[in-house]
PDB file of C-alpha atoms in Angstrom:
ATOM      1  CA  MET K   1      97.292  96.656  84.415  1.00  0.00           C
ATOM      2  CA  GLY K   2      98.692  99.528  82.357  1.00  0.00           C
ATOM      3  CA  SER K   3     101.868 101.450  83.002  1.00  0.00           C
ATOM      4  CA  GLY K   4      99.877 104.372  84.437  1.00  0.00           C
ATOM      5  CA  ASP K   5      98.077 102.181  86.959  1.00  0.00           C
ATOM      6  CA  PRO K   6      99.083 102.312  90.620  1.00  0.00           C
ATOM      7  CA  SER K   7     101.527  99.638  91.759  1.00  0.00           C
ATOM      8  CA  LYS K   8     102.362  98.443  95.268  1.00  0.00           C
ATOM      9  CA  THR K   9     105.974  97.860  94.227  1.00  0.00           C
ATOM     10  CA  SER K  10     106.375 101.297  92.678  1.00  0.00           C
ATOM     11  CA  GLY K  11     104.703 102.869  95.711  1.00  0.00           C
ATOM     12  CA  GLN K  12     107.065 101.080  98.085  1.00  0.00           C
ATOM     13  CA  ILE K  13     110.071 102.207  96.064  1.00  0.00           C
ATOM     14  CA  HIS K  14     108.922 105.842  96.142  1.00  0.00           C
ATOM     15  CA  SER K  15     108.057 105.639  99.835  1.00  0.00           C
ATOM     16  CA  THR K  16     111.485 104.237 100.705  1.00  0.00           C
ATOM     17  CA  LYS K  17     113.297 106.668  98.422  1.00  0.00           C
ATOM     18  CA  GLY K  18     111.401 109.523 100.060  1.00  0.00           C
ATOM     19  CA  ASN K  19     112.526 108.349 103.506  1.00  0.00           C
ATOM     20  CA  VAL K  20     116.144 108.193 102.338  1.00  0.00           C
ATOM     21  CA  VAL K  21     116.020 111.658 100.736  1.00  0.00           C
ATOM     22  CA  GLU K  22     114.408 113.090 103.867  1.00  0.00           C
ATOM     23  CA  GLY K  23     117.099 111.471 106.009  1.00  0.00           C
ATOM     24  CA  VAL K  24     119.880 112.918 103.869  1.00  0.00           C
ATOM     25  CA  GLY K  25     118.186 116.302 104.141  1.00  0.00           C
ATOM     26  CA  LYS K  26     118.138 116.028 107.931  1.00  0.00           C
ATOM     27  CA  MET K  27     121.807 115.009 108.058  1.00  0.00           C
ATOM     28  CA  THR K  28     122.912 117.835 105.789  1.00  0.00           C
ATOM     29  CA  GLY K  29     120.470 120.417 107.112  1.00  0.00           C
ATOM     30  CA  SER K  30     118.831 120.814 103.692  1.00  0.00           C
ATOM     31  CA  THR K  31     115.188 121.699 104.241  1.00  0.00           C
ATOM     32  CA  SER K  32     114.469 121.382 100.510  1.00  0.00           C
ATOM     33  CA  TRP K  33     115.670 117.745 100.551  1.00  0.00           C
ATOM     34  CA  GLN K  34     113.654 117.093 103.698  1.00  0.00           C
ATOM     35  CA  GLN K  35     110.515 118.492 102.085  1.00  0.00           C
ATOM     36  CA  SER K  36     111.150 116.667  98.807  1.00  0.00           C
ATOM     37  CA  GLY K  37     111.633 113.402 100.707  1.00  0.00           C
ATOM     38  CA  LYS K  38     108.433 113.876 102.688  1.00  0.00           C
ATOM     39  CA  GLN K  39     106.507 114.551  99.480  1.00  0.00           C
ATOM     40  CA  GLU K  40     107.887 111.499  97.699  1.00  0.00           C
ATOM     41  CA  HIS K  41     107.208 109.305 100.732  1.00  0.00           C
ATOM     42  CA  ALA K  42     103.595 110.542 100.899  1.00  0.00           C
ATOM     43  CA  ALA K  43     103.142 109.992  97.152  1.00  0.00           C
ATOM     44  CA  GLY K  44     104.494 106.448  97.501  1.00  0.00           C
ATOM     45  CA  GLU K  45     102.140 105.665 100.365  1.00  0.00           C
ATOM     46  CA  ALA K  46      99.208 107.047  98.360  1.00  0.00           C
ATOM     47  CA  GLU K  47     100.167 104.850  95.393  1.00  0.00           C
ATOM     48  CA  ILE K  48     100.282 101.763  97.634  1.00  0.00           C
ATOM     49  CA  LYS K  49      96.773 102.525  98.923  1.00  0.00           C
ATOM     50  CA  ALA K  50      95.487 103.151  95.385  1.00  0.00           C
ATOM     51  CA  ALA K  51      96.935  99.833  94.176  1.00  0.00           C
ATOM     52  CA  GLN K  52      95.325  97.998  97.089  1.00  0.00           C
ATOM     53  CA  THR K  53      91.964  99.635  96.382  1.00  0.00           C
ATOM     54  CA  GLN K  54      92.203  98.876  92.658  1.00  0.00           C
ATOM     55  CA  GLY K  55      93.125  95.250  93.362  1.00  0.00           C
ATOM     56  CA  TYR K  56      90.200  94.851  95.731  1.00  0.00           C
ATOM     57  CA  ALA K  57      87.755  96.338  93.206  1.00  0.00           C
ATOM     58  CA  GLU K  58      89.016  94.111  90.391  1.00  0.00           C
ATOM     59  CA  GLY K  59      88.933  91.057  92.651  1.00  0.00           C
ATOM     60  CA  THR K  60      85.386  91.788  93.761  1.00  0.00           C
ATOM     61  CA  LYS K  61      84.286  92.034  90.122  1.00  0.00           C
ATOM     62  CA  ASP K  62      85.973  88.691  89.357  1.00  0.00           C
ATOM     63  CA  ARG K  63      84.456  87.059  92.436  1.00  0.00           C
ATOM     64  CA  ILE K  64      80.960  88.200  91.502  1.00  0.00           C
ATOM     65  CA  GLY K  65      81.484  86.938  87.946  1.00  0.00           C
ATOM     66  CA  GLY K  66      82.621  83.568  89.299  1.00  0.00           C
ATOM     67  CA  LYS K  67      79.619  83.302  91.600  1.00  0.00           C
ATOM     68  CA  LYS K  68      77.282  84.210  88.712  1.00  0.00           C
ATOM     69  CA  ASP K  69      78.843  81.530  86.501  1.00  0.00           C
ATOM     70  CA  ALA K  70      78.603  78.919  89.255  1.00  0.00           C
ATOM     71  CA  VAL K  71      74.920  79.647  89.899  1.00  0.00           C
ATOM     72  CA  LEU K  72      74.044  79.909  86.199  1.00  0.00           C
ATOM     73  CA  GLY K  73      75.868  76.651  85.504  1.00  0.00           C
ATOM     74  CA  ALA K  74      73.990  74.922  88.325  1.00  0.00           C
ATOM     75  CA  VAL K  75      70.622  76.216  87.115  1.00  0.00           C
ATOM     76  CA  THR K  76      71.214  75.291  83.460  1.00  0.00           C
ATOM     77  CA  GLY K  77      72.991  72.011  84.222  1.00  0.00           C
ATOM     78  CA  ASP K  78      76.199  73.214  82.558  1.00  0.00           C
ATOM     79  CA  ARG K  79      78.773  71.495  84.786  1.00  0.00           C
ATOM     80  CA  SER K  80      81.679  73.132  82.942  1.00  0.00           C
ATOM     81  CA  GLN K  81      80.370  76.663  83.567  1.00  0.00           C
ATOM     82  CA  GLN K  82      79.522  75.756  87.158  1.00  0.00           C
ATOM     83  CA  THR K  83      83.042  74.410  87.762  1.00  0.00           C
ATOM     84  CA  GLN K  84      84.697  77.437  86.123  1.00  0.00           C
ATOM     85  CA  GLY K  85      82.599  79.755  88.295  1.00  0.00           C
ATOM     86  CA  LYS K  86      83.512  77.900  91.476  1.00  0.00           C
ATOM     87  CA  PHE K  87      87.183  77.891  90.451  1.00  0.00           C
ATOM     88  CA  GLY K  88      87.134  81.663  89.796  1.00  0.00           C
ATOM     89  CA  HIS K  89      85.490  82.298  93.147  1.00  0.00           C
ATOM     90  CA  LEU K  90      88.047  80.052  94.887  1.00  0.00           C
ATOM     91  CA  LEU K  91      90.990  81.838  93.226  1.00  0.00           C
ATOM     92  CA  PHE K  92      89.672  85.201  94.415  1.00  0.00           C
ATOM     93  CA  SER K  93      89.357  83.863  97.976  1.00  0.00           C
ATOM     94  CA  ILE K  94      92.943  82.610  97.934  1.00  0.00           C
ATOM     95  CA  TYR K  95      94.270  85.845  96.405  1.00  0.00           C
ATOM     96  CA  SER K  96      92.438  88.074  98.855  1.00  0.00           C
ATOM     97  CA  ASN K  97      93.807  86.109 101.826  1.00  0.00           C
ATOM     98  CA  VAL K  98      97.374  86.263 100.482  1.00  0.00           C
ATOM     99  CA  SER K  99      97.135  90.018  99.743  1.00  0.00           C
ATOM    100  CA  ARG K 100      96.308  91.000 103.301  1.00  0.00           C
TER     101      ARG K 100
END
């Protein structure tokens, strides 16, 4: 994951910061702070969603690769490839259940 990729952590930070800035704007009566806070909160929420979508897409690709390796290993009698494929598929299943 590169530095330009979406991140759940970064999104949560921006979302929270946006809420704080908006709150300060409401307390002080500053509409520009309120608007800025709303924008940052929305951007943070969008980044969280993008990170979740990216993670799901990458996980699906890994799961399919694991399934392919497991089947190919079974067909060719390559127990090592079959085991690696099953292990990759299992890791994806665990990760996807933890990420929810």
